[in-house]
PDB file of C-alpha atoms in Angstrom:
ATOM      1  CA  UNK A   1      69.865 140.470  48.350  1.00  0.00           C
ATOM      2  CA  UNK A   2      71.066 138.259  51.170  1.00  0.00           C
ATOM      3  CA  UNK A   3      70.610 134.609  51.886  1.00  0.00           C
ATOM      4  CA  UNK A   4      67.127 133.886  53.199  1.00  0.00           C
ATOM      5  CA  UNK A   5      67.031 132.679  56.789  1.00  0.00           C
ATOM      6  CA  UNK A   6      66.622 128.931  57.104  1.00  0.00           C
ATOM      7  CA  UNK A   7      64.630 127.091  59.682  1.00  0.00           C
ATOM      8  CA  UNK A   8      66.437 124.567  61.850  1.00  0.00           C
ATOM      9  CA  UNK A   9      64.988 121.680  59.815  1.00  0.00           C
ATOM     10  CA  UNK A  10      66.032 123.283  56.526  1.00  0.00           C
ATOM     11  CA  UNK A  11      69.536 123.861  57.847  1.00  0.00           C
ATOM     12  CA  UNK A  12      69.823 120.237  58.998  1.00  0.00           C
ATOM     13  CA  UNK A  13      68.615 118.986  55.612  1.00  0.00           C
ATOM     14  CA  UNK A  14      71.138 121.181  53.801  1.00  0.00           C
ATOM     15  CA  UNK A  15      73.976 119.982  56.046  1.00  0.00           C
ATOM     16  CA  UNK A  16      72.973 116.360  55.503  1.00  0.00           C
ATOM     17  CA  UNK A  17      72.885 116.841  51.720  1.00  0.00           C
ATOM     18  CA  UNK A  18      76.308 118.531  51.746  1.00  0.00           C
ATOM     19  CA  UNK A  19      77.803 115.745  53.858  1.00  0.00           C
ATOM     20  CA  UNK A  20      76.443 113.078  51.508  1.00  0.00           C
ATOM     21  CA  UNK A  21      77.867 114.923  48.500  1.00  0.00           C
ATOM     22  CA  UNK A  22      81.328 115.143  50.120  1.00  0.00           C
ATOM     23  CA  UNK A  23      81.230 111.429  50.925  1.00  0.00           C
ATOM     24  CA  UNK A  24      80.252 110.560  47.358  1.00  0.00           C
ATOM     25  CA  UNK A  25      83.049 112.699  45.911  1.00  0.00           C
ATOM     26  CA  UNK A  26      85.560 111.144  48.312  1.00  0.00           C
ATOM     27  CA  UNK A  27      84.429 107.635  47.334  1.00  0.00           C
ATOM     28  CA  UNK A  28      84.835 108.456  43.640  1.00  0.00           C
ATOM     29  CA  UNK A  29      88.343 109.810  44.249  1.00  0.00           C
ATOM     30  CA  UNK A  30      89.359 106.650  46.112  1.00  0.00           C
ATOM     31  CA  UNK A  31      87.850 104.431  43.398  1.00  0.00           C
ATOM     32  CA  UNK A  32      89.792 106.328  40.715  1.00  0.00           C
ATOM     33  CA  UNK A  33      93.043 106.160  42.690  1.00  0.00           C
ATOM     34  CA  UNK A  34      92.663 102.401  43.209  1.00  0.00           C
ATOM     35  CA  UNK A  35      91.626 101.736  39.608  1.00  0.00           C
ATOM     36  CA  UNK A  36      88.161 100.492  40.570  1.00  0.00           C
ATOM     37  CA  UNK A  37      86.536 102.929  38.151  1.00  0.00           C
ATOM     38  CA  UNK A  38      87.668 104.824  35.081  1.00  0.00           C
ATOM     39  CA  UNK A  39      87.652 108.494  34.216  1.00  0.00           C
ATOM     40  CA  UNK A  40      85.228 107.848  31.360  1.00  0.00           C
ATOM     41  CA  UNK A  41      82.767 106.227  33.783  1.00  0.00           C
ATOM     42  CA  UNK A  42      83.023 109.171  36.157  1.00  0.00           C
ATOM     43  CA  UNK A  43      82.548 111.700  33.353  1.00  0.00           C
ATOM     44  CA  UNK A  44      79.505 109.767  32.115  1.00  0.00           C
ATOM     45  CA  UNK A  45      77.914 109.806  35.574  1.00  0.00           C
ATOM     46  CA  UNK A  46      74.852 111.975  36.081  1.00  0.00           C
ATOM     47  CA  UNK A  47      75.496 112.423  39.797  1.00  0.00           C
ATOM     48  CA  UNK A  48      75.030 115.991  41.013  1.00  0.00           C
ATOM     49  CA  UNK A  49      77.857 115.602  43.527  1.00  0.00           C
ATOM     50  CA  UNK A  50      80.316 114.471  40.855  1.00  0.00           C
ATOM     51  CA  UNK A  51      79.213 117.181  38.440  1.00  0.00           C
ATOM     52  CA  UNK A  52      80.189 119.790  41.032  1.00  0.00           C
ATOM     53  CA  UNK A  53      83.761 118.465  41.395  1.00  0.00           C
ATOM     54  CA  UNK A  54      86.514 120.498  39.802  1.00  0.00           C
ATOM     55  CA  UNK A  55      88.255 118.838  36.877  1.00  0.00           C
ATOM     56  CA  UNK A  56      91.586 119.489  38.602  1.00  0.00           C
ATOM     57  CA  UNK A  57      90.461 117.569  41.694  1.00  0.00           C
ATOM     58  CA  UNK A  58      89.292 114.726  39.489  1.00  0.00           C
ATOM     59  CA  UNK A  59      92.626 114.590  37.644  1.00  0.00           C
ATOM     60  CA  UNK A  60      94.596 114.628  40.884  1.00  0.00           C
ATOM     61  CA  UNK A  61      92.646 111.542  41.953  1.00  0.00           C
ATOM     62  CA  UNK A  62      94.010 109.518  39.061  1.00  0.00           C
ATOM     63  CA  UNK A  63      97.024 107.275  39.676  1.00  0.00           C
ATOM     64  CA  UNK A  64     100.380 108.903  38.789  1.00  0.00           C
ATOM     65  CA  UNK A  65      98.857 112.385  38.405  1.00  0.00           C
ATOM     66  CA  UNK A  66      99.640 114.915  41.061  1.00  0.00           C
ATOM     67  CA  UNK A  67      99.100 118.650  41.381  1.00  0.00           C
ATOM     68  CA  UNK A  68     101.791 119.641  38.887  1.00  0.00           C
ATOM     69  CA  UNK A  69     100.844 117.170  36.197  1.00  0.00           C
ATOM     70  CA  UNK A  70      97.131 117.947  36.583  1.00  0.00           C
ATOM     71  CA  UNK A  71      97.904 121.635  36.126  1.00  0.00           C
ATOM     72  CA  UNK A  72      99.947 120.957  33.003  1.00  0.00           C
ATOM     73  CA  UNK A  73      97.174 118.826  31.531  1.00  0.00           C
ATOM     74  CA  UNK A  74      94.622 121.579  32.140  1.00  0.00           C
ATOM     75  CA  UNK A  75      96.864 124.185  30.508  1.00  0.00           C
ATOM     76  CA  UNK A  76      97.631 121.954  27.525  1.00  0.00           C
ATOM     77  CA  UNK A  77      93.931 121.208  26.960  1.00  0.00           C
ATOM     78  CA  UNK A  78      92.910 124.835  27.566  1.00  0.00           C
ATOM     79  CA  UNK A  79      90.624 123.977  30.489  1.00  0.00           C
ATOM     80  CA  UNK A  80      90.200 126.544  33.245  1.00  0.00           C
ATOM     81  CA  UNK A  81      91.610 125.722  36.687  1.00  0.00           C
ATOM     82  CA  UNK A  82      88.194 126.326  38.230  1.00  0.00           C
ATOM     83  CA  UNK A  83      86.177 124.375  35.627  1.00  0.00           C
ATOM     84  CA  UNK A  84      83.763 121.885  37.120  1.00  0.00           C
ATOM     85  CA  UNK A  85      82.941 118.517  35.561  1.00  0.00           C
ATOM     86  CA  UNK A  86      79.459 119.678  34.548  1.00  0.00           C
ATOM     87  CA  UNK A  87      81.004 122.662  32.758  1.00  0.00           C
ATOM     88  CA  UNK A  88      83.117 120.568  30.406  1.00  0.00           C
ATOM     89  CA  UNK A  89      82.025 120.702  26.791  1.00  0.00           C
ATOM     90  CA  UNK A  90      81.798 117.635  24.588  1.00  0.00           C
ATOM     91  CA  UNK A  91      85.085 118.442  22.859  1.00  0.00           C
ATOM     92  CA  UNK A  92      86.861 119.110  26.164  1.00  0.00           C
ATOM     93  CA  UNK A  93      85.702 115.746  27.520  1.00  0.00           C
ATOM     94  CA  UNK A  94      86.852 113.995  24.355  1.00  0.00           C
ATOM     95  CA  UNK A  95      90.289 115.708  24.386  1.00  0.00           C
ATOM     96  CA  UNK A  96      90.702 114.974  28.086  1.00  0.00           C
ATOM     97  CA  UNK A  97      89.957 111.265  27.675  1.00  0.00           C
ATOM     98  CA  UNK A  98      92.139 110.997  24.548  1.00  0.00           C
ATOM     99  CA  UNK A  99      95.009 112.785  26.262  1.00  0.00           C
ATOM    100  CA  UNK A 100      94.959 110.522  29.309  1.00  0.00           C
ATOM    101  CA  UNK A 101      94.519 107.254  27.408  1.00  0.00           C
ATOM    102  CA  UNK A 102      97.366 108.092  25.000  1.00  0.00           C
ATOM    103  CA  UNK A 103      99.760 108.741  27.905  1.00  0.00           C
ATOM    104  CA  UNK A 104      99.340 105.281  29.381  1.00  0.00           C
TER     105      UNK A 104
END
């Protein structure tokens, strides 16, 4: 079963929605990097765009956490590399927040 053909208006609406989601995710990453928001606030958000971010991408947006450290955190907490924010369980969220607050 293939993707149903979209009308021009449907395609434009989908592109607009995707662009807005990318902008929102980028704004959240910048806010995390600059310390304007916290990881707990982001995880508590009910935004669809944020819920579709990978946990790895979210971790890499934090100050002093790069690709290597984010990978090590995911391995240590037994979180899949491809896990999205919405896919985190309650215990995974708790361990993630505890792990990052204890390191600082």
